[in-house]
Amino acid sequence: MINVNVKLFAIAKDIAGCDEIALALEPGATVSSVLETLIERLPRFAQWRGHVRFAVNYEYVSTEHPLAENDEVAIIPPVSGG
Amino acid sequence: MIEITERPIDTQTVIRSVEDPAAGGIDVFIGTTRNHSRHRDVLALEYSAYAPMALRTLEQIAGEVRQRWEVRNISIVHRIGRVEIGEASVVIAVSAAHRSEAFDACRYALDTLKKEVPIWKKEFFTDGEVWVGLEGTTPGEYGFPR
Protein backbone atom coordinates (compact mmCIF):
# COMPACT_ATOMS: atom_id res chain seq x y z
CA MET A 1 0.00 0.00 0.00
CA ILE A 2 1.01 3.62 -0.54
CA ASN A 3 0.37 5.83 2.47
CA VAL A 4 -0.44 9.44 1.67
CA ASN A 5 -1.62 12.37 3.73
CA VAL A 6 -4.50 14.33 2.20
CA LYS A 7 -4.91 17.97 3.25
CA LEU A 8 -8.30 19.62 2.89
CA PHE A 9 -8.96 23.34 2.73
CA ALA A 10 -11.80 25.83 2.76
CA ILE A 11 -15.06 24.31 1.55
CA ALA A 12 -13.47 20.85 1.32
CA LYS A 13 -12.46 21.05 4.98
CA ASP A 14 -15.93 22.23 6.00
CA ILE A 15 -17.66 19.36 4.24
CA ALA A 16 -15.19 16.68 5.40
CA GLY A 17 -15.27 18.02 8.93
CA CYS A 18 -11.50 17.74 9.22
CA ASP A 19 -8.42 19.22 7.58
CA GLU A 20 -6.39 16.04 7.12
CA ILE A 21 -7.07 12.42 6.15
CA ALA A 22 -4.54 9.60 5.99
CA LEU A 23 -5.15 7.20 3.11
CA ALA A 24 -3.60 3.85 2.18
CA LEU A 25 -3.88 3.31 -1.57
CA GLU A 26 -3.02 0.51 -3.96
CA PRO A 27 0.43 0.60 -5.61
CA GLY A 28 0.15 2.51 -8.86
CA ALA A 29 -2.47 4.85 -7.43
CA THR A 30 -2.73 8.27 -8.98
CA VAL A 31 -4.12 11.54 -7.67
CA SER A 32 -7.53 10.64 -9.11
CA SER A 33 -7.56 7.64 -6.74
CA VAL A 34 -7.51 10.09 -3.85
CA LEU A 35 -10.65 11.86 -5.02
CA GLU A 36 -12.43 8.59 -5.80
CA THR A 37 -11.56 7.22 -2.35
CA LEU A 38 -12.85 10.40 -0.69
CA ILE A 39 -16.06 10.18 -2.74
CA GLU A 40 -16.60 6.61 -1.51
CA ARG A 41 -16.38 7.82 2.08
CA LEU A 42 -18.19 11.12 1.58
CA PRO A 43 -20.54 11.06 -1.43
CA ARG A 44 -20.92 14.86 -1.26
CA PHE A 45 -17.38 15.06 -2.63
CA ALA A 46 -18.70 13.78 -5.99
CA GLN A 47 -19.84 17.28 -6.95
CA TRP A 48 -16.22 18.39 -6.90
CA ARG A 49 -15.05 16.32 -9.85
CA GLY A 50 -13.76 18.89 -12.31
CA HIS A 51 -13.99 21.79 -9.84
CA VAL A 52 -10.96 21.23 -7.68
CA ARG A 53 -7.26 21.18 -8.39
CA PHE A 54 -4.71 18.95 -6.72
CA ALA A 55 -1.23 19.51 -5.39
CA VAL A 56 1.37 16.97 -4.36
CA ASN A 57 4.19 18.17 -2.14
CA TYR A 58 3.31 21.82 -2.79
CA GLU A 59 3.15 21.65 -6.60
CA TYR A 60 0.01 21.56 -8.74
CA VAL A 61 -0.35 18.23 -10.54
CA SER A 62 -2.77 16.58 -12.92
CA THR A 63 -5.09 13.80 -11.81
CA GLU A 64 -2.85 11.27 -13.60
CA HIS A 65 0.11 12.11 -11.36
CA PRO A 66 1.36 8.89 -9.72
CA LEU A 67 1.62 8.85 -5.95
CA ALA A 68 4.58 7.86 -3.80
CA GLU A 69 4.88 6.84 -0.17
CA ASN A 70 4.39 9.77 2.24
CA ASP A 71 3.26 12.19 -0.46
CA GLU A 72 1.26 15.13 0.84
CA VAL A 73 -1.75 15.53 -1.42
CA ALA A 74 -3.84 18.68 -1.17
CA ILE A 75 -7.37 19.22 -2.43
CA ILE A 76 -7.39 22.78 -3.75
CA PRO A 77 -10.91 24.24 -4.16
CA PRO A 78 -11.23 27.41 -6.29
CA VAL A 79 -8.73 29.87 -4.81
CA SER A 80 -9.68 33.37 -3.77
CA GLY A 81 -6.60 35.08 -2.38
CA GLY A 82 -5.90 38.76 -2.87
CA MET B 1 9.99 39.96 1.43
CA ILE B 2 7.49 37.20 0.73
CA GLU B 3 5.30 36.61 3.73
CA ILE B 4 1.99 35.29 5.02
CA THR B 5 0.97 36.85 8.30
CA GLU B 6 -1.89 36.83 10.76
CA ARG B 7 -1.02 40.35 11.87
CA PRO B 8 -2.18 43.60 10.28
CA ILE B 9 0.11 44.42 7.36
CA ASP B 10 2.49 47.33 7.86
CA THR B 11 2.54 48.83 4.38
CA GLN B 12 5.49 51.09 5.15
CA THR B 13 7.60 48.07 6.03
CA VAL B 14 6.72 46.43 2.73
CA ILE B 15 7.58 49.61 0.83
CA ARG B 16 10.89 49.94 2.63
CA SER B 17 11.73 46.35 1.73
CA VAL B 18 11.79 47.20 -2.00
CA GLU B 19 13.46 50.61 -1.80
CA ASP B 20 16.55 50.78 -3.95
CA PRO B 21 18.74 53.69 -5.02
CA ALA B 22 18.60 52.37 -8.58
CA ALA B 23 14.80 52.52 -8.58
CA GLY B 24 13.00 55.40 -10.24
CA GLY B 25 9.63 54.31 -8.92
CA ILE B 26 7.81 51.97 -6.56
CA ASP B 27 4.38 50.63 -7.46
CA VAL B 28 2.29 49.51 -4.51
CA PHE B 29 -0.99 47.62 -4.61
CA ILE B 30 -3.00 47.33 -1.42
CA GLY B 31 -5.96 44.92 -1.50
CA THR B 32 -8.58 46.09 0.97
CA THR B 33 -11.72 44.47 2.31
CA ARG B 34 -14.73 45.90 0.52
CA ASN B 35 -18.04 46.38 2.32
CA HIS B 36 -20.11 44.87 -0.49
CA SER B 37 -20.05 41.87 -2.74
CA ARG B 38 -22.62 40.97 -5.40
CA HIS B 39 -25.13 43.48 -3.97
CA ARG B 40 -24.81 42.21 -0.40
CA ASP B 41 -23.32 43.95 2.62
CA VAL B 42 -20.10 42.30 3.72
CA LEU B 43 -19.25 42.47 7.41
CA ALA B 44 -15.72 41.05 7.22
CA LEU B 45 -13.55 38.58 5.33
CA GLU B 46 -11.67 35.61 6.67
CA TYR B 47 -8.68 34.25 4.80
CA SER B 48 -7.10 30.84 5.16
CA ALA B 49 -4.07 29.43 3.40
CA TYR B 50 -2.17 26.27 2.61
CA ALA B 51 0.81 28.12 3.94
CA PRO B 52 3.82 26.08 2.75
CA MET B 53 2.47 25.92 -0.81
CA ALA B 54 1.21 29.50 -0.76
CA LEU B 55 4.66 30.77 0.16
CA ARG B 56 6.25 28.60 -2.49
CA THR B 57 3.80 29.83 -5.14
CA LEU B 58 4.36 33.47 -4.13
CA GLU B 59 8.12 32.93 -4.47
CA GLN B 60 7.54 31.45 -7.92
CA ILE B 61 5.49 34.49 -8.92
CA ALA B 62 8.24 36.81 -7.70
CA GLY B 63 10.71 34.78 -9.77
CA GLU B 64 8.52 35.07 -12.86
CA VAL B 65 8.28 38.83 -12.34
CA ARG B 66 12.07 39.17 -12.17
CA GLN B 67 12.44 37.09 -15.35
CA ARG B 68 9.87 39.04 -17.36
CA TRP B 69 10.57 42.63 -16.29
CA GLU B 70 13.53 44.68 -15.22
CA VAL B 71 12.62 45.27 -11.61
CA ARG B 72 14.83 45.97 -8.63
CA ASN B 73 12.74 44.32 -5.92
CA ILE B 74 9.36 42.76 -5.35
CA SER B 75 7.65 42.09 -2.03
CA ILE B 76 4.33 40.38 -1.40
CA VAL B 77 2.65 40.11 1.99
CA HIS B 78 -0.71 38.37 2.37
CA ARG B 79 -2.73 38.38 5.53
CA ILE B 80 -4.75 35.44 6.85
CA GLY B 81 -7.41 35.25 9.52
CA ARG B 82 -10.21 37.77 9.94
CA VAL B 83 -9.80 41.05 8.05
CA GLU B 84 -12.22 43.88 8.83
CA ILE B 85 -13.73 46.30 6.30
CA GLY B 86 -11.13 48.68 4.96
CA GLU B 87 -8.16 46.71 6.25
CA ALA B 88 -5.45 45.43 3.94
CA SER B 89 -5.50 41.76 3.00
CA VAL B 90 -2.54 41.89 0.61
CA VAL B 91 0.22 44.33 -0.20
CA ILE B 92 2.43 44.02 -3.26
CA ALA B 93 5.30 46.44 -3.82
CA VAL B 94 7.58 46.54 -6.86
CA SER B 95 10.53 48.86 -7.42
CA ALA B 96 12.05 49.40 -10.83
CA ALA B 97 14.26 51.86 -12.65
CA HIS B 98 11.27 52.89 -14.79
CA ARG B 99 7.61 53.23 -13.99
CA SER B 100 6.30 51.08 -16.86
CA GLU B 101 7.98 47.95 -15.51
CA ALA B 102 6.85 48.67 -11.96
CA PHE B 103 3.20 49.06 -13.01
CA ASP B 104 3.17 46.00 -15.28
CA ALA B 105 5.01 43.74 -12.86
CA CYS B 106 2.78 44.69 -9.93
CA ARG B 107 -0.37 44.02 -11.94
CA TYR B 108 0.96 40.67 -13.15
CA ALA B 109 1.89 39.63 -9.61
CA LEU B 110 -1.60 40.42 -8.33
CA ASP B 111 -3.44 38.81 -11.24
CA THR B 112 -1.34 35.65 -10.96
CA LEU B 113 -1.68 35.53 -7.16
CA LYS B 114 -5.45 35.60 -7.53
CA LYS B 115 -5.39 32.65 -9.93
CA GLU B 116 -2.71 30.42 -8.47
CA VAL B 117 -1.93 30.93 -4.80
CA PRO B 118 -3.70 28.47 -2.43
CA ILE B 119 -5.39 31.08 -0.28
CA TRP B 120 -9.15 31.24 0.22
CA LYS B 121 -11.46 33.92 1.52
CA LYS B 122 -14.82 33.62 3.16
CA GLU B 123 -17.30 36.49 3.10
CA PHE B 124 -19.41 37.14 6.19
CA PHE B 125 -22.85 38.66 5.71
CA THR B 126 -25.56 39.45 8.28
CA ASP B 127 -27.45 36.37 7.15
CA GLY B 128 -24.70 33.86 6.43
CA GLU B 129 -21.26 33.25 5.01
CA VAL B 130 -19.88 31.85 1.80
CA TRP B 131 -16.51 30.84 0.42
CA VAL B 132 -15.73 33.16 -2.50
CA GLY B 133 -15.58 31.32 -5.80
CA LEU B 134 -18.70 29.29 -5.17
CA GLU B 135 -21.05 31.70 -6.92
CA GLY B 136 -24.54 30.30 -7.27
CA THR B 137 -24.80 28.97 -3.72
CA THR B 138 -27.30 30.46 -1.30
CA PRO B 139 -26.31 32.06 2.02
CA GLY B 140 -25.23 29.50 4.59
CA GLU B 141 -25.15 26.66 2.06
CA TYR B 142 -21.85 25.07 1.11
CA GLY B 143 -21.73 23.81 -2.42
CA PHE B 144 -20.05 24.14 -5.74
CA PRO B 145 -20.88 26.22 -8.78
CA ARG B 146 -23.90 24.87 -10.62
Short mmCIF file of N, CA and C in Angstrom, two decimals, chain B residues 71-128:
data_model
loop_
_atom_site.label_atom_id
_atom_site.label_comp_id
_atom_site.label_asym_id
_atom_site.label_seq_id
_atom_site.Cartn_x
_atom_site.Cartn_y
_atom_site.Cartn_z
N VAL B 71 13.02 44.66 -12.87
CA VAL B 71 12.62 45.27 -11.61
C VAL B 71 13.78 45.18 -10.64
N ARG B 72 13.78 46.02 -9.65
CA ARG B 72 14.83 45.97 -8.63
C ARG B 72 14.43 45.00 -7.54
N ASN B 73 13.21 45.19 -7.00
CA ASN B 73 12.74 44.32 -5.92
C ASN B 73 11.25 44.12 -6.00
N ILE B 74 10.79 42.99 -5.49
CA ILE B 74 9.36 42.76 -5.35
C ILE B 74 9.09 42.15 -3.99
N SER B 75 8.08 42.66 -3.31
CA SER B 75 7.65 42.09 -2.03
C SER B 75 6.16 41.84 -2.08
N ILE B 76 5.75 40.74 -1.47
CA ILE B 76 4.33 40.38 -1.40
C ILE B 76 4.05 39.91 0.02
N VAL B 77 3.08 40.55 0.65
CA VAL B 77 2.65 40.11 1.99
C VAL B 77 1.15 39.88 1.95
N HIS B 78 0.72 38.69 2.34
CA HIS B 78 -0.71 38.37 2.37
C HIS B 78 -1.11 38.07 3.80
N ARG B 79 -2.25 38.59 4.17
CA ARG B 79 -2.73 38.38 5.53
C ARG B 79 -3.71 37.21 5.55
N ILE B 80 -3.72 36.47 6.66
CA ILE B 80 -4.75 35.44 6.85
C ILE B 80 -5.45 35.68 8.17
N GLY B 81 -6.58 35.01 8.34
CA GLY B 81 -7.41 35.25 9.52
C GLY B 81 -8.48 36.28 9.16
N ARG B 82 -9.12 36.83 10.17
CA ARG B 82 -10.21 37.77 9.94
C ARG B 82 -9.65 39.14 9.56
N VAL B 83 -10.21 39.72 8.50
CA VAL B 83 -9.80 41.05 8.05
C VAL B 83 -11.05 41.92 8.00
N GLU B 84 -11.05 43.00 8.72
CA GLU B 84 -12.22 43.88 8.83
C GLU B 84 -12.32 44.80 7.61
N ILE B 85 -13.49 45.39 7.43
CA ILE B 85 -13.73 46.30 6.30
C ILE B 85 -12.68 47.40 6.27
N GLY B 86 -12.11 47.62 5.12
CA GLY B 86 -11.13 48.68 4.96
C GLY B 86 -9.70 48.28 5.27
N GLU B 87 -9.53 47.14 5.93
CA GLU B 87 -8.16 46.71 6.25
C GLU B 87 -7.51 46.04 5.05
N ALA B 88 -6.20 46.00 5.05
CA ALA B 88 -5.45 45.43 3.94
C ALA B 88 -5.35 43.91 4.09
N SER B 89 -5.66 43.21 3.00
CA SER B 89 -5.50 41.76 3.00
C SER B 89 -4.22 41.36 2.26
N VAL B 90 -3.77 42.20 1.34
CA VAL B 90 -2.54 41.89 0.61
C VAL B 90 -1.87 43.20 0.22
N VAL B 91 -0.55 43.20 0.28
CA VAL B 91 0.22 44.33 -0.20
C VAL B 91 1.31 43.79 -1.12
N ILE B 92 1.38 44.37 -2.31
CA ILE B 92 2.43 44.02 -3.26
C ILE B 92 3.18 45.30 -3.58
N ALA B 93 4.50 45.26 -3.49
CA ALA B 93 5.30 46.44 -3.82
C ALA B 93 6.39 46.03 -4.80
N VAL B 94 6.56 46.81 -5.85
CA VAL B 94 7.58 46.54 -6.86
C VAL B 94 8.36 47.81 -7.13
N SER B 95 9.69 47.71 -7.07
CA SER B 95 10.53 48.86 -7.42
C SER B 95 11.24 48.55 -8.73
N ALA B 96 11.40 49.57 -9.55
CA ALA B 96 12.05 49.40 -10.83
C ALA B 96 12.69 50.73 -11.23
N ALA B 97 13.61 50.64 -12.16
CA ALA B 97 14.26 51.86 -12.65
C ALA B 97 13.22 52.76 -13.33
N HIS B 98 12.26 52.12 -14.03
CA HIS B 98 11.27 52.89 -14.79
C HIS B 98 9.85 52.49 -14.43
N ARG B 99 8.96 53.44 -14.51
CA ARG B 99 7.61 53.23 -13.99
C ARG B 99 6.83 52.15 -14.76
N SER B 100 7.07 52.04 -16.06
CA SER B 100 6.30 51.08 -16.86
C SER B 100 6.46 49.66 -16.33
N GLU B 101 7.71 49.29 -16.04
CA GLU B 101 7.98 47.95 -15.51
C GLU B 101 7.34 47.76 -14.14
N ALA B 102 7.42 48.78 -13.31
CA ALA B 102 6.85 48.67 -11.96
C ALA B 102 5.35 48.43 -12.03
N PHE B 103 4.65 49.21 -12.86
CA PHE B 103 3.20 49.06 -13.01
C PHE B 103 2.85 47.67 -13.54
N ASP B 104 3.50 47.28 -14.63
CA ASP B 104 3.17 46.00 -15.28
C ASP B 104 3.47 44.81 -14.38
N ALA B 105 4.62 44.85 -13.72
CA ALA B 105 5.01 43.74 -12.86
C ALA B 105 4.06 43.60 -11.66
N CYS B 106 3.67 44.72 -11.10
CA CYS B 106 2.78 44.69 -9.93
C CYS B 106 1.44 44.10 -10.33
N ARG B 107 0.93 44.52 -11.48
CA ARG B 107 -0.37 44.02 -11.94
C ARG B 107 -0.29 42.52 -12.21
N TYR B 108 0.79 42.09 -12.86
CA TYR B 108 0.96 40.67 -13.15
C TYR B 108 1.01 39.86 -11.86
N ALA B 109 1.75 40.35 -10.88
CA ALA B 109 1.89 39.63 -9.61
C ALA B 109 0.52 39.46 -8.96
N LEU B 110 -0.28 40.49 -8.94
CA LEU B 110 -1.60 40.42 -8.33
C LEU B 110 -2.52 39.48 -9.10
N ASP B 111 -2.55 39.64 -10.42
CA ASP B 111 -3.44 38.81 -11.24
C ASP B 111 -3.08 37.33 -11.11
N THR B 112 -1.78 37.03 -11.05
CA THR B 112 -1.34 35.65 -10.96
C THR B 112 -1.61 35.10 -9.56
N LEU B 113 -1.38 35.93 -8.54
CA LEU B 113 -1.68 35.53 -7.16
C LEU B 113 -3.14 35.09 -7.06
N LYS B 114 -4.02 35.88 -7.66
CA LYS B 114 -5.45 35.60 -7.53
C LYS B 114 -5.85 34.31 -8.23
N LYS B 115 -5.05 33.88 -9.21
CA LYS B 115 -5.39 32.65 -9.93
C LYS B 115 -4.72 31.41 -9.35
N GLU B 116 -3.55 31.58 -8.76
CA GLU B 116 -2.71 30.42 -8.47
C GLU B 116 -2.42 30.13 -7.00
N VAL B 117 -2.42 31.15 -6.17
CA VAL B 117 -1.93 30.93 -4.80
C VAL B 117 -3.02 30.26 -3.95
N PRO B 118 -2.69 29.17 -3.24
CA PRO B 118 -3.70 28.47 -2.43
C PRO B 118 -4.04 29.23 -1.16
N ILE B 119 -4.83 30.28 -1.36
CA ILE B 119 -5.39 31.08 -0.28
C ILE B 119 -6.86 31.23 -0.61
N TRP B 120 -7.70 31.16 0.43
CA TRP B 120 -9.15 31.24 0.22
C TRP B 120 -9.74 32.29 1.15
N LYS B 121 -10.78 32.98 0.65
CA LYS B 121 -11.46 33.92 1.52
C LYS B 121 -12.94 33.58 1.65
N LYS B 122 -13.43 33.85 2.85
CA LYS B 122 -14.82 33.62 3.16
C LYS B 122 -15.43 34.98 3.45
N GLU B 123 -16.60 35.24 2.85
CA GLU B 123 -17.30 36.49 3.10
C GLU B 123 -18.33 36.27 4.18
N PHE B 124 -18.41 37.20 5.13
CA PHE B 124 -19.41 37.14 6.19
C PHE B 124 -20.47 38.21 5.95
N PHE B 125 -21.72 37.76 5.86
CA PHE B 125 -22.85 38.66 5.71
C PHE B 125 -23.67 38.62 6.99
N THR B 126 -24.72 39.48 7.08
CA THR B 126 -25.56 39.45 8.28
C THR B 126 -26.33 38.13 8.34
N ASP B 127 -26.61 37.56 7.16
CA ASP B 127 -27.45 36.37 7.15
C ASP B 127 -26.71 35.13 6.65
N GLY B 128 -25.42 35.08 6.83
CA GLY B 128 -24.70 33.86 6.43
C GLY B 128 -23.27 34.15 6.01
#
